[in-house]
């Protein structure tokens, strides 16, 4: 498989995970400066981990939500949508967030989780 084919395969996976709408909205934001990095993260960031069926996409999305919720990352709303798109149940996320707040001592957590 050549690099262009690998990129297209990974871009398809990215659309399936994050949603085609998100990816298509992001494409016009590429510049000559950041295009190399964007292609890199699409080709390599999803190279071995996301296509691997050992850990289901559901589980990886669930863990991503847990990690981002604990770190107050602005990307959390996007990843919550991706998790729901990939069959993580809303009830699972609702059960996870209080546990993270307790574990991570996240007193400001409620303002970081968008209403659904």
JSON list of C-alpha atoms in Angstrom, two decimals:
[
{"chain": "A", "resi": 1, "resn": "UNK", "atom": "CA", "xyz": [0.00, 0.00, 0.00]},
{"chain": "A", "resi": 2, "resn": "UNK", "atom": "CA", "xyz": [1.44, 3.38, -0.94]},
{"chain": "A", "resi": 3, "resn": "UNK", "atom": "CA", "xyz": [1.29, 6.51, 1.23]},
{"chain": "A", "resi": 4, "resn": "UNK", "atom": "CA", "xyz": [-1.70, 8.01, -0.61]},
{"chain": "A", "resi": 5, "resn": "UNK", "atom": "CA", "xyz": [-3.70, 4.78, -0.21]},
{"chain": "A", "resi": 6, "resn": "UNK", "atom": "CA", "xyz": [-2.73, 4.59, 3.48]},
{"chain": "A", "resi": 7, "resn": "UNK", "atom": "CA", "xyz": [-3.85, 8.21, 3.96]},
{"chain": "A", "resi": 8, "resn": "UNK", "atom": "CA", "xyz": [-7.23, 7.54, 2.31]},
{"chain": "A", "resi": 9, "resn": "UNK", "atom": "CA", "xyz": [-7.77, 4.39, 4.40]},
{"chain": "A", "resi": 10, "resn": "UNK", "atom": "CA", "xyz": [-7.00, 6.27, 7.62]},
{"chain": "A", "resi": 11, "resn": "UNK", "atom": "CA", "xyz": [-9.08, 9.29, 6.55]},
{"chain": "A", "resi": 12, "resn": "UNK", "atom": "CA", "xyz": [-12.05, 6.95, 6.09]},
{"chain": "A", "resi": 13, "resn": "UNK", "atom": "CA", "xyz": [-11.49, 5.63, 9.62]},
{"chain": "A", "resi": 14, "resn": "UNK", "atom": "CA", "xyz": [-11.29, 9.20, 10.93]},
{"chain": "A", "resi": 15, "resn": "UNK", "atom": "CA", "xyz": [-14.61, 10.05, 9.27]},
{"chain": "A", "resi": 16, "resn": "UNK", "atom": "CA", "xyz": [-16.22, 6.93, 10.77]},
{"chain": "A", "resi": 17, "resn": "UNK", "atom": "CA", "xyz": [-14.92, 7.78, 14.24]},
{"chain": "A", "resi": 18, "resn": "UNK", "atom": "CA", "xyz": [-15.28, 11.56, 14.44]},
{"chain": "A", "resi": 19, "resn": "UNK", "atom": "CA", "xyz": [-18.04, 12.01, 11.87]},
{"chain": "A", "resi": 20, "resn": "UNK", "atom": "CA", "xyz": [-17.77, 13.00, 8.24]},
{"chain": "A", "resi": 21, "resn": "UNK", "atom": "CA", "xyz": [-19.19, 16.45, 8.99]},
{"chain": "A", "resi": 22, "resn": "UNK", "atom": "CA", "xyz": [-16.39, 17.25, 11.44]},
{"chain": "A", "resi": 23, "resn": "UNK", "atom": "CA", "xyz": [-13.66, 16.04, 9.09]},
{"chain": "A", "resi": 24, "resn": "UNK", "atom": "CA", "xyz": [-15.12, 17.89, 6.10]},
{"chain": "A", "resi": 25, "resn": "UNK", "atom": "CA", "xyz": [-15.35, 21.12, 8.13]},
{"chain": "A", "resi": 26, "resn": "UNK", "atom": "CA", "xyz": [-11.71, 20.72, 9.20]},
{"chain": "A", "resi": 27, "resn": "UNK", "atom": "CA", "xyz": [-10.32, 20.21, 5.69]},
{"chain": "A", "resi": 28, "resn": "UNK", "atom": "CA", "xyz": [-10.65, 23.86, 4.57]},
{"chain": "A", "resi": 29, "resn": "UNK", "atom": "CA", "xyz": [-8.61, 24.88, 7.66]},
{"chain": "A", "resi": 30, "resn": "UNK", "atom": "CA", "xyz": [-5.51, 23.17, 6.31]},
{"chain": "A", "resi": 31, "resn": "UNK", "atom": "CA", "xyz": [-2.77, 25.52, 5.22]},
{"chain": "A", "resi": 32, "resn": "UNK", "atom": "CA", "xyz": [0.55, 25.03, 3.49]},
{"chain": "A", "resi": 33, "resn": "UNK", "atom": "CA", "xyz": [2.05, 25.33, 6.97]},
{"chain": "A", "resi": 34, "resn": "UNK", "atom": "CA", "xyz": [-0.03, 22.67, 8.77]},
{"chain": "A", "resi": 35, "resn": "UNK", "atom": "CA", "xyz": [-0.92, 20.30, 5.91]},
{"chain": "A", "resi": 36, "resn": "UNK", "atom": "CA", "xyz": [2.13, 18.09, 6.44]},
{"chain": "A", "resi": 37, "resn": "UNK", "atom": "CA", "xyz": [1.21, 17.64, 10.10]},
{"chain": "A", "resi": 38, "resn": "UNK", "atom": "CA", "xyz": [-2.47, 17.00, 9.28]},
{"chain": "A", "resi": 39, "resn": "UNK", "atom": "CA", "xyz": [-1.50, 14.29, 6.81]},
{"chain": "A", "resi": 40, "resn": "UNK", "atom": "CA", "xyz": [0.93, 12.83, 9.35]},
{"chain": "A", "resi": 41, "resn": "UNK", "atom": "CA", "xyz": [-1.62, 12.51, 12.14]},
{"chain": "A", "resi": 42, "resn": "UNK", "atom": "CA", "xyz": [-4.18, 11.03, 9.75]},
{"chain": "A", "resi": 43, "resn": "UNK", "atom": "CA", "xyz": [-1.74, 8.47, 8.33]},
{"chain": "A", "resi": 44, "resn": "UNK", "atom": "CA", "xyz": [0.18, 7.57, 11.48]},
{"chain": "A", "resi": 45, "resn": "UNK", "atom": "CA", "xyz": [-2.03, 8.55, 14.41]},
{"chain": "A", "resi": 46, "resn": "UNK", "atom": "CA", "xyz": [-4.55, 6.03, 13.23]},
{"chain": "A", "resi": 47, "resn": "UNK", "atom": "CA", "xyz": [-2.09, 3.58, 11.73]},
{"chain": "A", "resi": 48, "resn": "UNK", "atom": "CA", "xyz": [-1.94, 0.70, 14.19]},
{"chain": "A", "resi": 49, "resn": "UNK", "atom": "CA", "xyz": [-4.29, 1.61, 17.00]},
{"chain": "A", "resi": 50, "resn": "UNK", "atom": "CA", "xyz": [-7.70, 2.44, 15.55]},
{"chain": "A", "resi": 51, "resn": "UNK", "atom": "CA", "xyz": [-7.86, -0.30, 12.87]},
{"chain": "A", "resi": 52, "resn": "UNK", "atom": "CA", "xyz": [-6.83, -2.97, 15.43]},
{"chain": "A", "resi": 53, "resn": "UNK", "atom": "CA", "xyz": [-9.94, -4.98, 16.35]},
{"chain": "A", "resi": 54, "resn": "UNK", "atom": "CA", "xyz": [-8.36, -6.39, 19.55]},
{"chain": "A", "resi": 55, "resn": "UNK", "atom": "CA", "xyz": [-9.89, -3.54, 21.51]},
{"chain": "A", "resi": 56, "resn": "UNK", "atom": "CA", "xyz": [-13.27, -2.58, 20.06]},
{"chain": "A", "resi": 57, "resn": "UNK", "atom": "CA", "xyz": [-13.78, 0.98, 18.85]},
{"chain": "A", "resi": 58, "resn": "UNK", "atom": "CA", "xyz": [-16.44, 1.33, 21.56]},
{"chain": "A", "resi": 59, "resn": "UNK", "atom": "CA", "xyz": [-13.84, 0.69, 24.26]},
{"chain": "A", "resi": 60, "resn": "UNK", "atom": "CA", "xyz": [-11.27, 3.03, 22.74]},
{"chain": "A", "resi": 61, "resn": "UNK", "atom": "CA", "xyz": [-13.85, 5.82, 22.47]},
{"chain": "A", "resi": 62, "resn": "UNK", "atom": "CA", "xyz": [-14.91, 5.24, 26.07]},
{"chain": "A", "resi": 63, "resn": "UNK", "atom": "CA", "xyz": [-11.31, 5.46, 27.29]},
{"chain": "A", "resi": 64, "resn": "UNK", "atom": "CA", "xyz": [-10.73, 8.60, 25.20]},
{"chain": "A", "resi": 65, "resn": "UNK", "atom": "CA", "xyz": [-13.71, 10.28, 26.86]},
{"chain": "A", "resi": 66, "resn": "UNK", "atom": "CA", "xyz": [-12.37, 9.28, 30.28]},
{"chain": "A", "resi": 67, "resn": "UNK", "atom": "CA", "xyz": [-8.91, 10.67, 29.59]},
{"chain": "A", "resi": 68, "resn": "UNK", "atom": "CA", "xyz": [-10.16, 13.93, 28.13]},
{"chain": "A", "resi": 69, "resn": "UNK", "atom": "CA", "xyz": [-12.73, 14.49, 30.87]},
{"chain": "A", "resi": 70, "resn": "UNK", "atom": "CA", "xyz": [-9.99, 14.21, 33.45]},
{"chain": "A", "resi": 71, "resn": "UNK", "atom": "CA", "xyz": [-7.69, 16.61, 31.65]},
{"chain": "A", "resi": 72, "resn": "UNK", "atom": "CA", "xyz": [-10.26, 19.34, 30.87]},
{"chain": "A", "resi": 73, "resn": "UNK", "atom": "CA", "xyz": [-9.46, 19.20, 27.16]},
{"chain": "A", "resi": 74, "resn": "UNK", "atom": "CA", "xyz": [-11.50, 21.38, 24.82]},
{"chain": "A", "resi": 75, "resn": "UNK", "atom": "CA", "xyz": [-11.84, 18.40, 22.51]},
{"chain": "A", "resi": 76, "resn": "UNK", "atom": "CA", "xyz": [-14.16, 16.60, 24.94]},
{"chain": "A", "resi": 77, "resn": "UNK", "atom": "CA", "xyz": [-17.44, 17.57, 23.18]},
{"chain": "A", "resi": 78, "resn": "UNK", "atom": "CA", "xyz": [-16.14, 16.20, 19.87]},
{"chain": "A", "resi": 79, "resn": "UNK", "atom": "CA", "xyz": [-15.01, 12.98, 21.53]},
{"chain": "A", "resi": 80, "resn": "UNK", "atom": "CA", "xyz": [-18.32, 12.58, 23.36]},
{"chain": "A", "resi": 81, "resn": "UNK", "atom": "CA", "xyz": [-20.09, 12.74, 20.00]},
{"chain": "A", "resi": 82, "resn": "UNK", "atom": "CA", "xyz": [-17.60, 10.25, 18.54]},
{"chain": "A", "resi": 83, "resn": "UNK", "atom": "CA", "xyz": [-18.18, 7.88, 21.46]},
{"chain": "A", "resi": 84, "resn": "UNK", "atom": "CA", "xyz": [-21.95, 8.05, 21.01]},
{"chain": "A", "resi": 85, "resn": "UNK", "atom": "CA", "xyz": [-21.54, 7.53, 17.25]},
{"chain": "A", "resi": 86, "resn": "UNK", "atom": "CA", "xyz": [-19.48, 4.40, 18.00]},
{"chain": "A", "resi": 87, "resn": "UNK", "atom": "CA", "xyz": [-22.07, 2.81, 20.28]},
{"chain": "A", "resi": 88, "resn": "UNK", "atom": "CA", "xyz": [-20.94, 4.01, 23.68]},
{"chain": "A", "resi": 89, "resn": "UNK", "atom": "CA", "xyz": [-24.20, 4.41, 25.53]},
{"chain": "A", "resi": 90, "resn": "UNK", "atom": "CA", "xyz": [-25.13, 7.73, 27.04]},
{"chain": "A", "resi": 91, "resn": "UNK", "atom": "CA", "xyz": [-25.78, 5.83, 30.28]},
{"chain": "A", "resi": 92, "resn": "UNK", "atom": "CA", "xyz": [-22.19, 4.52, 30.22]},
{"chain": "A", "resi": 93, "resn": "UNK", "atom": "CA", "xyz": [-20.81, 8.03, 29.87]},
{"chain": "A", "resi": 94, "resn": "UNK", "atom": "CA", "xyz": [-23.11, 9.33, 32.60]},
{"chain": "A", "resi": 95, "resn": "UNK", "atom": "CA", "xyz": [-21.86, 6.56, 34.91]},
{"chain": "A", "resi": 96, "resn": "UNK", "atom": "CA", "xyz": [-18.22, 7.21, 34.02]},
{"chain": "A", "resi": 97, "resn": "UNK", "atom": "CA", "xyz": [-18.09, 10.96, 34.64]},
{"chain": "A", "resi": 98, "resn": "UNK", "atom": "CA", "xyz": [-18.84, 10.97, 38.40]},
{"chain": "A", "resi": 99, "resn": "UNK", "atom": "CA", "xyz": [-16.24, 8.27, 38.92]},
{"chain": "A", "resi": 100, "resn": "UNK", "atom": "CA", "xyz": [-13.68, 10.38, 37.10]},
{"chain": "A", "resi": 101, "resn": "UNK", "atom": "CA", "xyz": [-14.60, 13.41, 39.17]},
{"chain": "A", "resi": 102, "resn": "UNK", "atom": "CA", "xyz": [-13.98, 11.42, 42.31]},
{"chain": "A", "resi": 103, "resn": "UNK", "atom": "CA", "xyz": [-10.80, 9.78, 41.07]},
{"chain": "A", "resi": 104, "resn": "UNK", "atom": "CA", "xyz": [-9.28, 12.93, 39.60]},
{"chain": "A", "resi": 105, "resn": "UNK", "atom": "CA", "xyz": [-10.68, 15.32, 42.19]},
{"chain": "A", "resi": 106, "resn": "UNK", "atom": "CA", "xyz": [-12.25, 17.41, 39.48]},
{"chain": "A", "resi": 107, "resn": "UNK", "atom": "CA", "xyz": [-14.37, 19.96, 41.35]},
{"chain": "A", "resi": 108, "resn": "UNK", "atom": "CA", "xyz": [-15.05, 22.04, 38.24]},
{"chain": "A", "resi": 109, "resn": "UNK", "atom": "CA", "xyz": [-16.03, 19.05, 36.15]},
{"chain": "A", "resi": 110, "resn": "UNK", "atom": "CA", "xyz": [-19.69, 19.91, 35.77]},
{"chain": "A", "resi": 111, "resn": "UNK", "atom": "CA", "xyz": [-18.98, 23.03, 33.74]},
{"chain": "A", "resi": 112, "resn": "UNK", "atom": "CA", "xyz": [-16.73, 21.09, 31.35]},
{"chain": "A", "resi": 113, "resn": "UNK", "atom": "CA", "xyz": [-19.27, 18.46, 30.31]},
{"chain": "A", "resi": 114, "resn": "UNK", "atom": "CA", "xyz": [-21.64, 19.86, 27.68]},
{"chain": "A", "resi": 115, "resn": "UNK", "atom": "CA", "xyz": [-25.37, 19.22, 28.14]},
{"chain": "A", "resi": 116, "resn": "UNK", "atom": "CA", "xyz": [-26.76, 16.48, 25.95]}
]
